[in-house]
Amino acid sequence: MGLYERWCESTKEKDKRRHYWTYVEKDGGRDEISDDLAETIRSHYDQLERIAEDVKRLGYDVASEILNAAMPQTPRGRSGDLGEILATELVEEEIGLRVPVRRLRYKDGRNMAMRGDDFIGAGYDAAGEKLWLLKGEAKSNKALSGTTVTSARKVLNRDSGRCTPDSLLFVANRLLESNTPADYELGRSLRDEIGLKSLSADRIDHMLFTVSGNGPHASLKADLDATGANRDHYVVNIHVEDHQDFIAGMFLKAEHLGDD
């Protein structure tokens, strides 16, 4: 079972190519996934194999210090990063596209937000031939508002709804550095797309992902209803009532490698 399946109850509505998904924590769901989520958070900042090597060489306390150097220390930074992490995991678990680069590993500073698209999903159609992309914007708020939703939709619509060239180039170049043939091939396809712009809108999906303490704001559904039918649109809300405590607790758990 995936992370979300164990953690939350979900409601999914579909109208043509519009998808409206809401998630609410199950009783005991957080306890069920907290260890796995902590490890997932770590994996977005560094390779788990590298962290394990640090532990072996230097011990748990020093390895924790190295990991902490990459992780945000401000509540705002942690909230934004966790939104991107949870969105990435949802795309791979529920949609089946890859988010092939963990971009939080490449931040200029641990408390700084990265520019560009929050997350990009990539893959191929059922025949394994035609490139398919997902452009995503993630928002994490104690109280989600209509202003935030409007702002996120504006970002999704810029560049004619395409992934921003600098964001796509960043992902492409990281994949081209890989020794894995499938990663290299995908990177080449993405780099080609930046120049050719051959993908039609119906193969560039959009996701507006939110995690909030007040649950799905009415503006989310209104925003989705106003979208066009030329691509798949996903509007998602994860309702975590103690939003700020949840984030603080998960980062504390992720930072502490322990010796157990």
PDB file of N, CA, C and O in Angstrom, residues 145-190:
ATOM      1  N   SER A 145      -6.496  30.236   1.215  1.00  0.00           N
ATOM      2  CA  SER A 145      -7.402  31.314   0.820  1.00  0.00           C
ATOM      3  C   SER A 145      -7.568  31.332  -0.687  1.00  0.00           C
ATOM      4  O   SER A 145      -6.774  30.755  -1.447  1.00  0.00           O
ATOM      5  N   GLY A 146      -8.580  32.056  -1.127  1.00  0.00           N
ATOM      6  CA  GLY A 146      -8.824  32.208  -2.543  1.00  0.00           C
ATOM      7  C   GLY A 146      -7.690  32.937  -3.242  1.00  0.00           C
ATOM      8  O   GLY A 146      -7.381  32.653  -4.407  1.00  0.00           O
ATOM      9  N   THR A 147      -7.062  33.858  -2.544  1.00  0.00           N
ATOM     10  CA  THR A 147      -5.938  34.594  -3.118  1.00  0.00           C
ATOM     11  C   THR A 147      -4.796  33.653  -3.473  1.00  0.00           C
ATOM     12  O   THR A 147      -4.168  33.775  -4.536  1.00  0.00           O
ATOM     13  N   THR A 148      -4.525  32.698  -2.591  1.00  0.00           N
ATOM     14  CA  THR A 148      -3.464  31.723  -2.846  1.00  0.00           C
ATOM     15  C   THR A 148      -3.798  30.855  -4.047  1.00  0.00           C
ATOM     16  O   THR A 148      -2.930  30.564  -4.889  1.00  0.00           O
ATOM     17  N   VAL A 149      -5.041  30.444  -4.151  1.00  0.00           N
ATOM     18  CA  VAL A 149      -5.471  29.602  -5.275  1.00  0.00           C
ATOM     19  C   VAL A 149      -5.345  30.369  -6.594  1.00  0.00           C
ATOM     20  O   VAL A 149      -4.840  29.836  -7.592  1.00  0.00           O
ATOM     21  N   THR A 150      -5.781  31.615  -6.595  1.00  0.00           N
ATOM     22  CA  THR A 150      -5.684  32.444  -7.806  1.00  0.00           C
ATOM     23  C   THR A 150      -4.237  32.623  -8.229  1.00  0.00           C
ATOM     24  O   THR A 150      -3.898  32.541  -9.416  1.00  0.00           O
ATOM     25  N   SER A 151      -3.361  32.857  -7.244  1.00  0.00           N
ATOM     26  CA  SER A 151      -1.939  33.027  -7.527  1.00  0.00           C
ATOM     27  C   SER A 151      -1.339  31.763  -8.127  1.00  0.00           C
ATOM     28  O   SER A 151      -0.559  31.820  -9.090  1.00  0.00           O
ATOM     29  N   ALA A 152      -1.700  30.607  -7.573  1.00  0.00           N
ATOM     30  CA  ALA A 152      -1.178  29.334  -8.081  1.00  0.00           C
ATOM     31  C   ALA A 152      -1.646  29.079  -9.511  1.00  0.00           C
ATOM     32  O   ALA A 152      -0.865  28.626 -10.363  1.00  0.00           O
ATOM     33  N   ARG A 153      -2.896  29.372  -9.802  1.00  0.00           N
ATOM     34  CA  ARG A 153      -3.411  29.157 -11.160  1.00  0.00           C
ATOM     35  C   ARG A 153      -2.714  30.069 -12.156  1.00  0.00           C
ATOM     36  O   ARG A 153      -2.427  29.665 -13.296  1.00  0.00           O
ATOM     37  N   LYS A 154      -2.398  31.281 -11.735  1.00  0.00           N
ATOM     38  CA  LYS A 154      -1.684  32.211 -12.610  1.00  0.00           C
ATOM     39  C   LYS A 154      -0.323  31.640 -12.997  1.00  0.00           C
ATOM     40  O   LYS A 154       0.102  31.737 -14.156  1.00  0.00           O
ATOM     41  N   VAL A 155       0.362  31.009 -12.030  1.00  0.00           N
ATOM     42  CA  VAL A 155       1.666  30.399 -12.305  1.00  0.00           C
ATOM     43  C   VAL A 155       1.516  29.225 -13.273  1.00  0.00           C
ATOM     44  O   VAL A 155       2.320  29.059 -14.201  1.00  0.00           O
ATOM     45  N   LEU A 156       0.490  28.407 -13.075  1.00  0.00           N
ATOM     46  CA  LEU A 156       0.272  27.269 -13.969  1.00  0.00           C
ATOM     47  C   LEU A 156      -0.008  27.729 -15.403  1.00  0.00           C
ATOM     48  O   LEU A 156       0.391  27.065 -16.366  1.00  0.00           O
ATOM     49  N   ASN A 157      -0.676  28.848 -15.550  1.00  0.00           N
ATOM     50  CA  ASN A 157      -1.066  29.314 -16.879  1.00  0.00           C
ATOM     51  C   ASN A 157       0.041  30.058 -17.622  1.00  0.00           C
ATOM     52  O   ASN A 157      -0.052  30.238 -18.842  1.00  0.00           O
ATOM     53  N   ARG A 158       1.089  30.486 -16.909  1.00  0.00           N
ATOM     54  CA  ARG A 158       2.115  31.261 -17.591  1.00  0.00           C
ATOM     55  C   ARG A 158       2.886  30.375 -18.580  1.00  0.00           C
ATOM     56  O   ARG A 158       2.824  29.153 -18.508  1.00  0.00           O
ATOM     57  N   ASP A 159       3.589  30.999 -19.485  1.00  0.00           N
ATOM     58  CA  ASP A 159       4.285  30.286 -20.570  1.00  0.00           C
ATOM     59  C   ASP A 159       3.315  29.434 -21.380  1.00  0.00           C
ATOM     60  O   ASP A 159       3.640  28.308 -21.783  1.00  0.00           O
ATOM     61  N   SER A 160       2.095  29.984 -21.558  1.00  0.00           N
ATOM     62  CA  SER A 160       1.047  29.291 -22.339  1.00  0.00           C
ATOM     63  C   SER A 160       0.726  27.918 -21.759  1.00  0.00           C
ATOM     64  O   SER A 160       0.320  27.002 -22.490  1.00  0.00           O
ATOM     65  N   GLY A 161       0.896  27.767 -20.447  1.00  0.00           N
ATOM     66  CA  GLY A 161       0.578  26.509 -19.781  1.00  0.00           C
ATOM     67  C   GLY A 161       1.664  25.460 -19.880  1.00  0.00           C
ATOM     68  O   GLY A 161       1.511  24.347 -19.364  1.00  0.00           O
ATOM     69  N   ARG A 162       2.769  25.782 -20.543  1.00  0.00           N
ATOM     70  CA  ARG A 162       3.876  24.844 -20.687  1.00  0.00           C
ATOM     71  C   ARG A 162       4.779  24.929 -19.462  1.00  0.00           C
ATOM     72  O   ARG A 162       4.796  25.936 -18.745  1.00  0.00           O
ATOM     73  N   CYS A 163       5.536  23.873 -19.213  1.00  0.00           N
ATOM     74  CA  CYS A 163       6.567  23.931 -18.179  1.00  0.00           C
ATOM     75  C   CYS A 163       7.541  25.046 -18.549  1.00  0.00           C
ATOM     76  O   CYS A 163       7.896  25.218 -19.719  1.00  0.00           O
ATOM     77  N   THR A 164       7.965  25.825 -17.556  1.00  0.00           N
ATOM     78  CA  THR A 164       8.872  26.921 -17.869  1.00  0.00           C
ATOM     79  C   THR A 164      10.189  26.346 -18.392  1.00  0.00           C
ATOM     80  O   THR A 164      10.681  25.327 -17.882  1.00  0.00           O
ATOM     81  N   PRO A 165      10.760  26.965 -19.421  1.00  0.00           N
ATOM     82  CA  PRO A 165      11.950  26.389 -20.056  1.00  0.00           C
ATOM     83  C   PRO A 165      13.103  26.155 -19.090  1.00  0.00           C
ATOM     84  O   PRO A 165      13.785  25.121 -19.175  1.00  0.00           O
ATOM     85  N   ASP A 166      13.336  27.092 -18.156  1.00  0.00           N
ATOM     86  CA  ASP A 166      14.458  26.907 -17.230  1.00  0.00           C
ATOM     87  C   ASP A 166      14.226  25.738 -16.292  1.00  0.00           C
ATOM     88  O   ASP A 166      15.156  24.983 -15.970  1.00  0.00           O
ATOM     89  N   SER A 167      12.975  25.539 -15.863  1.00  0.00           N
ATOM     90  CA  SER A 167      12.661  24.413 -14.982  1.00  0.00           C
ATOM     91  C   SER A 167      12.828  23.087 -15.720  1.00  0.00           C
ATOM     92  O   SER A 167      13.376  22.120 -15.179  1.00  0.00           O
ATOM     93  N   LEU A 168      12.347  23.042 -16.956  1.00  0.00           N
ATOM     94  CA  LEU A 168      12.438  21.800 -17.734  1.00  0.00           C
ATOM     95  C   LEU A 168      13.897  21.499 -18.086  1.00  0.00           C
ATOM     96  O   LEU A 168      14.321  20.336 -18.059  1.00  0.00           O
ATOM     97  N   LEU A 169      14.670  22.534 -18.380  1.00  0.00           N
ATOM     98  CA  LEU A 169      16.078  22.333 -18.696  1.00  0.00           C
ATOM     99  C   LEU A 169      16.836  21.808 -17.483  1.00  0.00           C
ATOM    100  O   LEU A 169      17.716  20.946 -17.615  1.00  0.00           O
ATOM    101  N   PHE A 170      16.506  22.313 -16.294  1.00  0.00           N
ATOM    102  CA  PHE A 170      17.142  21.831 -15.079  1.00  0.00           C
ATOM    103  C   PHE A 170      16.909  20.327 -14.910  1.00  0.00           C
ATOM    104  O   PHE A 170      17.846  19.562 -14.640  1.00  0.00           O
ATOM    105  N   VAL A 171      15.663  19.894 -15.082  1.00  0.00           N
ATOM    106  CA  VAL A 171      15.341  18.469 -14.949  1.00  0.00           C
ATOM    107  C   VAL A 171      16.052  17.666 -16.040  1.00  0.00           C
ATOM    108  O   VAL A 171      16.657  16.617 -15.769  1.00  0.00           O
ATOM    109  N   ALA A 172      16.011  18.162 -17.261  1.00  0.00           N
ATOM    110  CA  ALA A 172      16.635  17.452 -18.379  1.00  0.00           C
ATOM    111  C   ALA A 172      18.125  17.253 -18.145  1.00  0.00           C
ATOM    112  O   ALA A 172      18.658  16.148 -18.336  1.00  0.00           O
ATOM    113  N   ASN A 173      18.799  18.299 -17.705  1.00  0.00           N
ATOM    114  CA  ASN A 173      20.249  18.208 -17.530  1.00  0.00           C
ATOM    115  C   ASN A 173      20.637  17.275 -16.394  1.00  0.00           C
ATOM    116  O   ASN A 173      21.659  16.571 -16.476  1.00  0.00           O
ATOM    117  N   ARG A 174      19.836  17.242 -15.340  1.00  0.00           N
ATOM    118  CA  ARG A 174      20.132  16.298 -14.255  1.00  0.00           C
ATOM    119  C   ARG A 174      19.982  14.856 -14.756  1.00  0.00           C
ATOM    120  O   ARG A 174      20.771  13.978 -14.408  1.00  0.00           O
ATOM    121  N   LEU A 175      18.971  14.606 -15.573  1.00  0.00           N
ATOM    122  CA  LEU A 175      18.758  13.262 -16.108  1.00  0.00           C
ATOM    123  C   LEU A 175      19.861  12.871 -17.083  1.00  0.00           C
ATOM    124  O   LEU A 175      20.278  11.714 -17.137  1.00  0.00           O
ATOM    125  N   LEU A 176      20.354  13.828 -17.842  1.00  0.00           N
ATOM    126  CA  LEU A 176      21.422  13.541 -18.792  1.00  0.00           C
ATOM    127  C   LEU A 176      22.745  13.232 -18.100  1.00  0.00           C
ATOM    128  O   LEU A 176      23.658  12.680 -18.718  1.00  0.00           O
ATOM    129  N   GLU A 177      22.858  13.547 -16.820  1.00  0.00           N
ATOM    130  CA  GLU A 177      24.038  13.213 -16.039  1.00  0.00           C
ATOM    131  C   GLU A 177      23.984  11.783 -15.497  1.00  0.00           C
ATOM    132  O   GLU A 177      24.960  11.283 -14.939  1.00  0.00           O
ATOM    133  N   SER A 178      22.834  11.133 -15.677  1.00  0.00           N
ATOM    134  CA  SER A 178      22.631   9.797 -15.129  1.00  0.00           C
ATOM    135  C   SER A 178      23.298   8.727 -15.982  1.00  0.00           C
ATOM    136  O   SER A 178      23.395   8.846 -17.209  1.00  0.00           O
ATOM    137  N   ASN A 179      23.723   7.659 -15.321  1.00  0.00           N
ATOM    138  CA  ASN A 179      24.259   6.491 -16.020  1.00  0.00           C
ATOM    139  C   ASN A 179      23.172   5.473 -16.353  1.00  0.00           C
ATOM    140  O   ASN A 179      23.457   4.436 -16.943  1.00  0.00           O
ATOM    141  N   THR A 180      21.940   5.763 -15.951  1.00  0.00           N
ATOM    142  CA  THR A 180      20.824   4.870 -16.235  1.00  0.00           C
ATOM    143  C   THR A 180      20.250   5.191 -17.612  1.00  0.00           C
ATOM    144  O   THR A 180      19.842   6.344 -17.856  1.00  0.00           O
ATOM    145  N   PRO A 181      20.227   4.232 -18.537  1.00  0.00           N
ATOM    146  CA  PRO A 181      19.770   4.518 -19.902  1.00  0.00           C
ATOM    147  C   PRO A 181      18.379   5.144 -19.973  1.00  0.00           C
ATOM    148  O   PRO A 181      18.155   6.065 -20.764  1.00  0.00           O
ATOM    149  N   ALA A 182      17.443   4.660 -19.143  1.00  0.00           N
ATOM    150  CA  ALA A 182      16.080   5.195 -19.189  1.00  0.00           C
ATOM    151  C   ALA A 182      16.050   6.655 -18.758  1.00  0.00           C
ATOM    152  O   ALA A 182      15.312   7.472 -19.336  1.00  0.00           O
ATOM    153  N   ASP A 183      16.839   7.004 -17.738  1.00  0.00           N
ATOM    154  CA  ASP A 183      16.909   8.393 -17.297  1.00  0.00           C
ATOM    155  C   ASP A 183      17.512   9.272 -18.384  1.00  0.00           C
ATOM    156  O   ASP A 183      17.035  10.374 -18.661  1.00  0.00           O
ATOM    157  N   TYR A 184      18.586   8.785 -18.992  1.00  0.00           N
ATOM    158  CA  TYR A 184      19.245   9.559 -20.050  1.00  0.00           C
ATOM    159  C   TYR A 184      18.291   9.788 -21.225  1.00  0.00           C
ATOM    160  O   TYR A 184      18.208  10.902 -21.767  1.00  0.00           O
ATOM    161  N   GLU A 185      17.555   8.754 -21.595  1.00  0.00           N
ATOM    162  CA  GLU A 185      16.609   8.873 -22.712  1.00  0.00           C
ATOM    163  C   GLU A 185      15.529   9.902 -22.394  1.00  0.00           C
ATOM    164  O   GLU A 185      15.160  10.725 -23.250  1.00  0.00           O
ATOM    165  N   LEU A 186      15.008   9.873 -21.161  1.00  0.00           N
ATOM    166  CA  LEU A 186      13.986  10.844 -20.765  1.00  0.00           C
ATOM    167  C   LEU A 186      14.573  12.250 -20.757  1.00  0.00           C
ATOM    168  O   LEU A 186      13.927  13.201 -21.222  1.00  0.00           O
ATOM    169  N   GLY A 187      15.781  12.391 -20.257  1.00  0.00           N
ATOM    170  CA  GLY A 187      16.432  13.691 -20.261  1.00  0.00           C
ATOM    171  C   GLY A 187      16.607  14.240 -21.665  1.00  0.00           C
ATOM    172  O   GLY A 187      16.408  15.434 -21.919  1.00  0.00           O
ATOM    173  N   ARG A 188      16.961  13.375 -22.597  1.00  0.00           N
ATOM    174  CA  ARG A 188      17.129  13.791 -23.987  1.00  0.00           C
ATOM    175  C   ARG A 188      15.786  14.247 -24.566  1.00  0.00           C
ATOM    176  O   ARG A 188      15.714  15.246 -25.305  1.00  0.00           O
ATOM    177  N   SER A 189      14.724  13.506 -24.234  1.00  0.00           N
ATOM    178  CA  SER A 189      13.386  13.880 -24.713  1.00  0.00           C
ATOM    179  C   SER A 189      12.970  15.245 -24.168  1.00  0.00           C
ATOM    180  O   SER A 189      12.393  16.065 -24.896  1.00  0.00           O
ATOM    181  N   LEU A 190      13.266  15.501 -22.890  1.00  0.00           N
ATOM    182  CA  LEU A 190      12.905  16.780 -22.282  1.00  0.00           C
ATOM    183  C   LEU A 190      13.711  17.920 -22.897  1.00  0.00           C
ATOM    184  O   LEU A 190      13.177  19.004 -23.162  1.00  0.00           O
TER     185      LEU A 190
END
